[in-house]
């Protein structure tokens, strides 16, 4: 299966998921990526947006970033600003 899906959280944060992946929405400002890839553009005022992975938790500090999870190996790419891991 291939393709993309975009989720827009109530706070305006946009997450694009690339299939195949396993992702769950965990609340108004959080999700879990168990496998696959995503990119996120965090809305102004939504700092603290959090993505959990099997290995590390990524906390946004007002940024755009991408995450890839393959067999518990996690790659994080920050396109602008900062994230905490």
PDB file of N, CA and C in Angstrom:
ATOM      1  N   UNK A   1       0.843  -1.167   0.000  1.00  0.00           N
ATOM      2  CA  UNK A   1       0.000   0.000   0.000  1.00  0.00           C
ATOM      3  C   UNK A   1       0.900   1.245   0.000  1.00  0.00           C
ATOM      4  N   UNK A   2       0.560   2.218  -0.816  1.00  0.00           N
ATOM      5  CA  UNK A   2       1.300   3.475  -0.849  1.00  0.00           C
ATOM      6  C   UNK A   2       0.310   4.621  -0.829  1.00  0.00           C
ATOM      7  N   UNK A   3       0.825   5.801  -0.522  1.00  0.00           N
ATOM      8  CA  UNK A   3      -0.008   6.986  -0.524  1.00  0.00           C
ATOM      9  C   UNK A   3       0.266   7.845   0.685  1.00  0.00           C
ATOM     10  N   UNK A   4      -0.480   8.932   0.785  1.00  0.00           N
ATOM     11  CA  UNK A   4      -0.314   9.898   1.861  1.00  0.00           C
ATOM     12  C   UNK A   4      -1.675  10.254   2.428  1.00  0.00           C
ATOM     13  N   UNK A   5      -1.675  10.613   3.710  1.00  0.00           N
ATOM     14  CA  UNK A   5      -2.884  11.140   4.333  1.00  0.00           C
ATOM     15  C   UNK A   5      -2.463  12.308   5.221  1.00  0.00           C
ATOM     16  N   UNK A   6      -3.274  13.341   5.239  1.00  0.00           N
ATOM     17  CA  UNK A   6      -2.987  14.511   6.070  1.00  0.00           C
ATOM     18  C   UNK A   6      -4.011  14.603   7.188  1.00  0.00           C
ATOM     19  N   UNK A   7      -3.500  14.789   8.396  1.00  0.00           N
ATOM     20  CA  UNK A   7      -4.348  14.989   9.566  1.00  0.00           C
ATOM     21  C   UNK A   7      -4.102  16.402  10.061  1.00  0.00           C
ATOM     22  N   UNK A   8      -5.161  17.157  10.284  1.00  0.00           N
ATOM     23  CA  UNK A   8      -5.042  18.485  10.874  1.00  0.00           C
ATOM     24  C   UNK A   8      -5.651  18.434  12.272  1.00  0.00           C
ATOM     25  N   UNK A   9      -4.804  18.661  13.269  1.00  0.00           N
ATOM     26  CA  UNK A   9      -5.254  18.667  14.657  1.00  0.00           C
ATOM     27  C   UNK A   9      -6.072  19.936  14.910  1.00  0.00           C
ATOM     28  N   UNK A  10      -6.884  19.940  15.961  1.00  0.00           N
ATOM     29  CA  UNK A  10      -7.717  21.101  16.287  1.00  0.00           C
ATOM     30  C   UNK A  10      -6.911  22.372  16.492  1.00  0.00           C
ATOM     31  N   UNK A  11      -5.644  22.237  16.917  1.00  0.00           N
ATOM     32  CA  UNK A  11      -4.818  23.420  17.151  1.00  0.00           C
ATOM     33  C   UNK A  11      -4.166  23.941  15.867  1.00  0.00           C
ATOM     34  N   UNK A  12      -4.450  23.300  14.732  1.00  0.00           N
ATOM     35  CA  UNK A  12      -3.927  23.737  13.447  1.00  0.00           C
ATOM     36  C   UNK A  12      -2.682  23.003  12.984  1.00  0.00           C
ATOM     37  N   UNK A  13      -2.091  22.177  13.828  1.00  0.00           N
ATOM     38  CA  UNK A  13      -0.915  21.406  13.441  1.00  0.00           C
ATOM     39  C   UNK A  13      -1.303  20.400  12.363  1.00  0.00           C
ATOM     40  N   UNK A  14      -0.479  20.334  11.307  1.00  0.00           N
ATOM     41  CA  UNK A  14      -0.722  19.418  10.203  1.00  0.00           C
ATOM     42  C   UNK A  14       0.332  18.320  10.194  1.00  0.00           C
ATOM     43  N   UNK A  15      -0.125  17.080  10.101  1.00  0.00           N
ATOM     44  CA  UNK A  15       0.753  15.921  10.034  1.00  0.00           C
ATOM     45  C   UNK A  15       0.429  15.178   8.747  1.00  0.00           C
ATOM     46  N   UNK A  16       1.461  14.893   7.945  1.00  0.00           N
ATOM     47  CA  UNK A  16       1.300  14.105   6.728  1.00  0.00           C
ATOM     48  C   UNK A  16       1.955  12.750   6.966  1.00  0.00           C
ATOM     49  N   UNK A  17       1.179  11.698   6.795  1.00  0.00           N
ATOM     50  CA  UNK A  17       1.643  10.329   6.992  1.00  0.00           C
ATOM     51  C   UNK A  17       1.860   9.678   5.631  1.00  0.00           C
ATOM     52  N   UNK A  18       2.959   8.913   5.525  1.00  0.00           N
ATOM     53  CA  UNK A  18       3.243   8.189   4.298  1.00  0.00           C
ATOM     54  C   UNK A  18       2.995   6.701   4.528  1.00  0.00           C
ATOM     55  N   UNK A  19       2.125   6.105   3.723  1.00  0.00           N
ATOM     56  CA  UNK A  19       1.828   4.676   3.852  1.00  0.00           C
ATOM     57  C   UNK A  19       2.971   3.854   3.291  1.00  0.00           C
ATOM     58  N   UNK A  20       3.227   2.695   3.878  1.00  0.00           N
ATOM     59  CA  UNK A  20       2.536   2.132   5.039  1.00  0.00           C
ATOM     60  C   UNK A  20       3.081   2.715   6.339  1.00  0.00           C
ATOM     61  N   UNK A  21       2.214   2.882   7.320  1.00  0.00           N
ATOM     62  CA  UNK A  21       2.649   3.363   8.629  1.00  0.00           C
ATOM     63  C   UNK A  21       1.619   2.970   9.688  1.00  0.00           C
ATOM     64  N   UNK A  22       2.050   3.061  10.943  1.00  0.00           N
ATOM     65  CA  UNK A  22       1.159   2.868  12.086  1.00  0.00           C
ATOM     66  C   UNK A  22       1.217   4.138  12.907  1.00  0.00           C
ATOM     67  N   UNK A  23       0.094   4.861  12.999  1.00  0.00           N
ATOM     68  CA  UNK A  23       0.028   6.128  13.711  1.00  0.00           C
ATOM     69  C   UNK A  23      -1.265   6.182  14.495  1.00  0.00           C
ATOM     70  N   UNK A  24      -1.189   6.744  15.698  1.00  0.00           N
ATOM     71  CA  UNK A  24      -2.413   6.966  16.470  1.00  0.00           C
ATOM     72  C   UNK A  24      -2.407   8.392  17.000  1.00  0.00           C
ATOM     73  N   UNK A  25      -3.587   8.985  17.039  1.00  0.00           N
ATOM     74  CA  UNK A  25      -3.776  10.300  17.654  1.00  0.00           C
ATOM     75  C   UNK A  25      -3.994  10.050  19.134  1.00  0.00           C
ATOM     76  N   UNK A  26      -3.160  10.680  19.978  1.00  0.00           N
ATOM     77  CA  UNK A  26      -3.210  10.436  21.413  1.00  0.00           C
ATOM     78  C   UNK A  26      -3.831  11.580  22.200  1.00  0.00           C
ATOM     79  N   UNK A  27      -4.225  12.630  21.533  1.00  0.00           N
ATOM     80  CA  UNK A  27      -4.820  13.774  22.206  1.00  0.00           C
ATOM     81  C   UNK A  27      -4.783  14.984  21.297  1.00  0.00           C
ATOM     82  N   UNK A  28      -5.130  16.145  21.851  1.00  0.00           N
ATOM     83  CA  UNK A  28      -5.196  17.371  21.059  1.00  0.00           C
ATOM     84  C   UNK A  28      -3.840  17.838  20.553  1.00  0.00           C
ATOM     85  N   UNK A  29      -2.760  17.377  21.189  1.00  0.00           N
ATOM     86  CA  UNK A  29      -1.432  17.885  20.847  1.00  0.00           C
ATOM     87  C   UNK A  29      -0.395  16.756  20.823  1.00  0.00           C
ATOM     88  N   UNK A  30      -0.847  15.514  20.496  1.00  0.00           N
ATOM     89  CA  UNK A  30       0.082  14.388  20.581  1.00  0.00           C
ATOM     90  C   UNK A  30      -0.345  13.225  19.699  1.00  0.00           C
ATOM     91  N   UNK A  31       0.656  12.438  19.297  1.00  0.00           N
ATOM     92  CA  UNK A  31       0.416  11.218  18.540  1.00  0.00           C
ATOM     93  C   UNK A  31       1.544  10.234  18.763  1.00  0.00           C
ATOM     94  N   UNK A  32       1.337   9.019  18.277  1.00  0.00           N
ATOM     95  CA  UNK A  32       2.359   7.984  18.351  1.00  0.00           C
ATOM     96  C   UNK A  32       2.598   7.425  16.957  1.00  0.00           C
ATOM     97  N   UNK A  33       3.871   7.421  16.539  1.00  0.00           N
ATOM     98  CA  UNK A  33       4.286   6.801  15.288  1.00  0.00           C
ATOM     99  C   UNK A  33       5.035   5.527  15.649  1.00  0.00           C
ATOM    100  N   UNK A  34       4.396   4.379  15.418  1.00  0.00           N
ATOM    101  CA  UNK A  34       5.010   3.093  15.743  1.00  0.00           C
ATOM    102  C   UNK A  34       5.870   2.567  14.606  1.00  0.00           C
ATOM    103  N   UNK A  35       5.500   2.913  13.368  1.00  0.00           N
ATOM    104  CA  UNK A  35       6.233   2.454  12.196  1.00  0.00           C
ATOM    105  C   UNK A  35       5.879   3.356  11.024  1.00  0.00           C
ATOM    106  N   UNK A  36       6.857   3.666  10.190  1.00  0.00           N
ATOM    107  CA  UNK A  36       6.598   4.463   9.004  1.00  0.00           C
ATOM    108  C   UNK A  36       7.187   5.854   9.096  1.00  0.00           C
ATOM    109  N   UNK A  37       6.609   6.777   8.320  1.00  0.00           N
ATOM    110  CA  UNK A  37       7.168   8.124   8.230  1.00  0.00           C
ATOM    111  C   UNK A  37       6.067   9.174   8.286  1.00  0.00           C
ATOM    112  N   UNK A  38       6.429  10.316   8.850  1.00  0.00           N
ATOM    113  CA  UNK A  38       5.526  11.463   8.872  1.00  0.00           C
ATOM    114  C   UNK A  38       6.327  12.744   8.781  1.00  0.00           C
ATOM    115  N   UNK A  39       5.633  13.799   8.385  1.00  0.00           N
ATOM    116  CA  UNK A  39       6.171  15.147   8.502  1.00  0.00           C
ATOM    117  C   UNK A  39       5.116  15.984   9.201  1.00  0.00           C
ATOM    118  N   UNK A  40       5.575  16.982   9.953  1.00  0.00           N
ATOM    119  CA  UNK A  40       4.647  17.810  10.732  1.00  0.00           C
ATOM    120  C   UNK A  40       5.009  19.266  10.592  1.00  0.00           C
ATOM    121  N   UNK A  41       3.982  20.091  10.467  1.00  0.00           N
ATOM    122  CA  UNK A  41       4.114  21.539  10.526  1.00  0.00           C
ATOM    123  C   UNK A  41       3.271  21.968  11.716  1.00  0.00           C
ATOM    124  N   UNK A  42       3.959  22.394  12.764  1.00  0.00           N
ATOM    125  CA  UNK A  42       3.275  22.734  14.005  1.00  0.00           C
ATOM    126  C   UNK A  42       2.775  24.173  13.931  1.00  0.00           C
ATOM    127  N   UNK A  43       1.509  24.337  14.251  1.00  0.00           N
ATOM    128  CA  UNK A  43       0.869  25.645  14.176  1.00  0.00           C
ATOM    129  C   UNK A  43       1.437  26.595  15.227  1.00  0.00           C
ATOM    130  N   UNK A  44       1.389  27.888  14.913  1.00  0.00           N
ATOM    131  CA  UNK A  44       1.776  28.899  15.897  1.00  0.00           C
ATOM    132  C   UNK A  44       0.949  28.705  17.163  1.00  0.00           C
ATOM    133  N   UNK A  45       1.606  28.745  18.302  1.00  0.00           N
ATOM    134  CA  UNK A  45       0.917  28.586  19.573  1.00  0.00           C
ATOM    135  C   UNK A  45       0.713  27.145  19.996  1.00  0.00           C
ATOM    136  N   UNK A  46       1.128  26.189  19.152  1.00  0.00           N
ATOM    137  CA  UNK A  46       0.946  24.777  19.490  1.00  0.00           C
ATOM    138  C   UNK A  46       2.264  24.129  19.902  1.00  0.00           C
ATOM    139  N   UNK A  47       3.226  24.937  20.320  1.00  0.00           N
ATOM    140  CA  UNK A  47       4.511  24.400  20.763  1.00  0.00           C
ATOM    141  C   UNK A  47       4.277  23.366  21.848  1.00  0.00           C
ATOM    142  N   UNK A  48       5.075  22.321  21.822  1.00  0.00           N
ATOM    143  CA  UNK A  48       4.884  21.220  22.755  1.00  0.00           C
ATOM    144  C   UNK A  48       4.201  20.035  22.108  1.00  0.00           C
ATOM    145  N   UNK A  49       3.848  20.155  20.816  1.00  0.00           N
ATOM    146  CA  UNK A  49       3.289  19.035  20.077  1.00  0.00           C
ATOM    147  C   UNK A  49       4.251  17.856  20.211  1.00  0.00           C
ATOM    148  N   UNK A  50       3.732  16.684  20.557  1.00  0.00           N
ATOM    149  CA  UNK A  50       4.571  15.546  20.910  1.00  0.00           C
ATOM    150  C   UNK A  50       4.258  14.334  20.046  1.00  0.00           C
ATOM    151  N   UNK A  51       5.322  13.702  19.544  1.00  0.00           N
ATOM    152  CA  UNK A  51       5.197  12.424  18.852  1.00  0.00           C
ATOM    153  C   UNK A  51       6.011  11.397  19.627  1.00  0.00           C
ATOM    154  N   UNK A  52       5.345  10.340  20.074  1.00  0.00           N
ATOM    155  CA  UNK A  52       6.032   9.221  20.709  1.00  0.00           C
ATOM    156  C   UNK A  52       6.398   8.205  19.636  1.00  0.00           C
ATOM    157  N   UNK A  53       7.564   7.576  19.798  1.00  0.00           N
ATOM    158  CA  UNK A  53       7.989   6.469  18.954  1.00  0.00           C
ATOM    159  C   UNK A  53       8.396   5.333  19.894  1.00  0.00           C
ATOM    160  N   UNK A  54       8.687   4.151  19.369  1.00  0.00           N
ATOM    161  CA  UNK A  54       9.104   3.058  20.255  1.00  0.00           C
ATOM    162  C   UNK A  54      10.413   3.342  21.001  1.00  0.00           C
ATOM    163  N   UNK A  55      11.202   4.310  20.520  1.00  0.00           N
ATOM    164  CA  UNK A  55      12.537   4.537  21.075  1.00  0.00           C
ATOM    165  C   UNK A  55      12.678   5.891  21.763  1.00  0.00           C
ATOM    166  N   UNK A  56      12.036   6.918  21.239  1.00  0.00           N
ATOM    167  CA  UNK A  56      12.255   8.275  21.725  1.00  0.00           C
ATOM    168  C   UNK A  56      10.967   9.092  21.593  1.00  0.00           C
ATOM    169  N   UNK A  57      10.832  10.093  22.442  1.00  0.00           N
ATOM    170  CA  UNK A  57       9.724  11.032  22.358  1.00  0.00           C
ATOM    171  C   UNK A  57      10.255  12.327  21.741  1.00  0.00           C
ATOM    172  N   UNK A  58       9.570  12.828  20.721  1.00  0.00           N
ATOM    173  CA  UNK A  58       9.942  14.068  20.045  1.00  0.00           C
ATOM    174  C   UNK A  58       8.959  15.144  20.485  1.00  0.00           C
ATOM    175  N   UNK A  59       9.486  16.249  21.035  1.00  0.00           N
ATOM    176  CA  UNK A  59       8.649  17.360  21.489  1.00  0.00           C
ATOM    177  C   UNK A  59       9.009  18.589  20.666  1.00  0.00           C
ATOM    178  N   UNK A  60       8.013  19.132  20.014  1.00  0.00           N
ATOM    179  CA  UNK A  60       8.196  20.294  19.155  1.00  0.00           C
ATOM    180  C   UNK A  60       8.417  21.559  19.967  1.00  0.00           C
ATOM    181  N   UNK A  61       9.223  22.431  19.428  1.00  0.00           N
ATOM    182  CA  UNK A  61       9.431  23.767  19.996  1.00  0.00           C
ATOM    183  C   UNK A  61       9.187  24.815  18.911  1.00  0.00           C
ATOM    184  N   UNK A  62       8.032  24.686  18.210  1.00  0.00           N
ATOM    185  CA  UNK A  62       7.638  25.645  17.181  1.00  0.00           C
ATOM    186  C   UNK A  62       8.367  25.405  15.879  1.00  0.00           C
ATOM    187  N   UNK A  63       8.079  24.304  15.199  1.00  0.00           N
ATOM    188  CA  UNK A  63       8.939  23.901  14.090  1.00  0.00           C
ATOM    189  C   UNK A  63       8.218  23.108  13.017  1.00  0.00           C
ATOM    190  N   UNK A  64       8.998  22.728  12.022  1.00  0.00           N
ATOM    191  CA  UNK A  64       8.618  21.757  11.014  1.00  0.00           C
ATOM    192  C   UNK A  64       9.644  20.628  11.094  1.00  0.00           C
ATOM    193  N   UNK A  65       9.138  19.380  11.111  1.00  0.00           N
ATOM    194  CA  UNK A  65      10.064  18.259  11.248  1.00  0.00           C
ATOM    195  C   UNK A  65       9.509  17.018  10.583  1.00  0.00           C
ATOM    196  N   UNK A  66      10.393  16.031  10.379  1.00  0.00           N
ATOM    197  CA  UNK A  66      10.012  14.739   9.844  1.00  0.00           C
ATOM    198  C   UNK A  66      10.572  13.638  10.717  1.00  0.00           C
ATOM    199  N   UNK A  67       9.857  12.517  10.769  1.00  0.00           N
ATOM    200  CA  UNK A  67      10.289  11.360  11.550  1.00  0.00           C
ATOM    201  C   UNK A  67      10.093  10.107  10.706  1.00  0.00           C
ATOM    202  N   UNK A  68      11.064   9.209  10.790  1.00  0.00           N
ATOM    203  CA  UNK A  68      10.952   7.901  10.160  1.00  0.00           C
ATOM    204  C   UNK A  68      11.255   6.837  11.213  1.00  0.00           C
ATOM    205  N   UNK A  69      10.386   5.834  11.310  1.00  0.00           N
ATOM    206  CA  UNK A  69      10.582   4.720  12.242  1.00  0.00           C
ATOM    207  C   UNK A  69      10.572   3.434  11.426  1.00  0.00           C
ATOM    208  N   UNK A  70      11.694   2.702  11.486  1.00  0.00           N
ATOM    209  CA  UNK A  70      11.809   1.417  10.812  1.00  0.00           C
ATOM    210  C   UNK A  70      12.466   0.447  11.781  1.00  0.00           C
ATOM    211  N   UNK A  71      11.720  -0.588  12.169  1.00  0.00           N
ATOM    212  CA  UNK A  71      12.222  -1.608  13.086  1.00  0.00           C
ATOM    213  C   UNK A  71      12.902  -0.993  14.313  1.00  0.00           C
ATOM    214  N   UNK A  72      12.224  -0.064  14.958  1.00  0.00           N
ATOM    215  CA  UNK A  72      12.681   0.605  16.184  1.00  0.00           C
ATOM    216  C   UNK A  72      13.900   1.503  15.998  1.00  0.00           C
ATOM    217  N   UNK A  73      14.311   1.773  14.775  1.00  0.00           N
ATOM    218  CA  UNK A  73      15.341   2.783  14.501  1.00  0.00           C
ATOM    219  C   UNK A  73      14.613   4.060  14.104  1.00  0.00           C
ATOM    220  N   UNK A  74      14.970   5.173  14.725  1.00  0.00           N
ATOM    221  CA  UNK A  74      14.260   6.430  14.503  1.00  0.00           C
ATOM    222  C   UNK A  74      15.211   7.462  13.915  1.00  0.00           C
ATOM    223  N   UNK A  75      14.784   8.095  12.813  1.00  0.00           N
ATOM    224  CA  UNK A  75      15.496   9.227  12.228  1.00  0.00           C
ATOM    225  C   UNK A  75      14.604  10.449  12.352  1.00  0.00           C
ATOM    226  N   UNK A  76      15.192  11.553  12.782  1.00  0.00           N
ATOM    227  CA  UNK A  76      14.463  12.814  12.903  1.00  0.00           C
ATOM    228  C   UNK A  76      15.180  13.857  12.068  1.00  0.00           C
ATOM    229  N   UNK A  77      14.431  14.580  11.242  1.00  0.00           N
ATOM    230  CA  UNK A  77      14.964  15.675  10.444  1.00  0.00           C
ATOM    231  C   UNK A  77      14.194  16.931  10.820  1.00  0.00           C
ATOM    232  N   UNK A  78      14.900  17.982  11.198  1.00  0.00           N
ATOM    233  CA  UNK A  78      14.263  19.250  11.540  1.00  0.00           C
ATOM    234  C   UNK A  78      14.434  20.197  10.363  1.00  0.00           C
ATOM    235  N   UNK A  79      13.314  20.663   9.814  1.00  0.00           N
ATOM    236  CA  UNK A  79      13.345  21.559   8.666  1.00  0.00           C
ATOM    237  C   UNK A  79      13.505  23.007   9.083  1.00  0.00           C
ATOM    238  N   UNK A  80      12.973  23.378  10.251  1.00  0.00           N
ATOM    239  CA  UNK A  80      13.165  24.720  10.785  1.00  0.00           C
ATOM    240  C   UNK A  80      12.903  24.704  12.291  1.00  0.00           C
ATOM    241  N   UNK A  81      13.591  25.556  13.010  1.00  0.00           N
ATOM    242  CA  UNK A  81      13.481  25.727  14.464  1.00  0.00           C
ATOM    243  C   UNK A  81      14.046  24.544  15.229  1.00  0.00           C
ATOM    244  N   UNK A  82      13.359  24.104  16.306  1.00  0.00           N
ATOM    245  CA  UNK A  82      13.921  23.113  17.231  1.00  0.00           C
ATOM    246  C   UNK A  82      12.930  22.027  17.609  1.00  0.00           C
ATOM    247  N   UNK A  83      13.477  20.846  17.941  1.00  0.00           N
ATOM    248  CA  UNK A  83      12.708  19.795  18.614  1.00  0.00           C
ATOM    249  C   UNK A  83      13.583  19.259  19.751  1.00  0.00           C
ATOM    250  N   UNK A  84      12.944  18.668  20.751  1.00  0.00           N
ATOM    251  CA  UNK A  84      13.652  17.960  21.816  1.00  0.00           C
ATOM    252  C   UNK A  84      13.437  16.476  21.615  1.00  0.00           C
ATOM    253  N   UNK A  85      14.472  15.695  21.839  1.00  0.00           N
ATOM    254  CA  UNK A  85      14.351  14.245  21.731  1.00  0.00           C
ATOM    255  C   UNK A  85      14.782  13.625  23.039  1.00  0.00           C
TER     256      UNK A  85
END
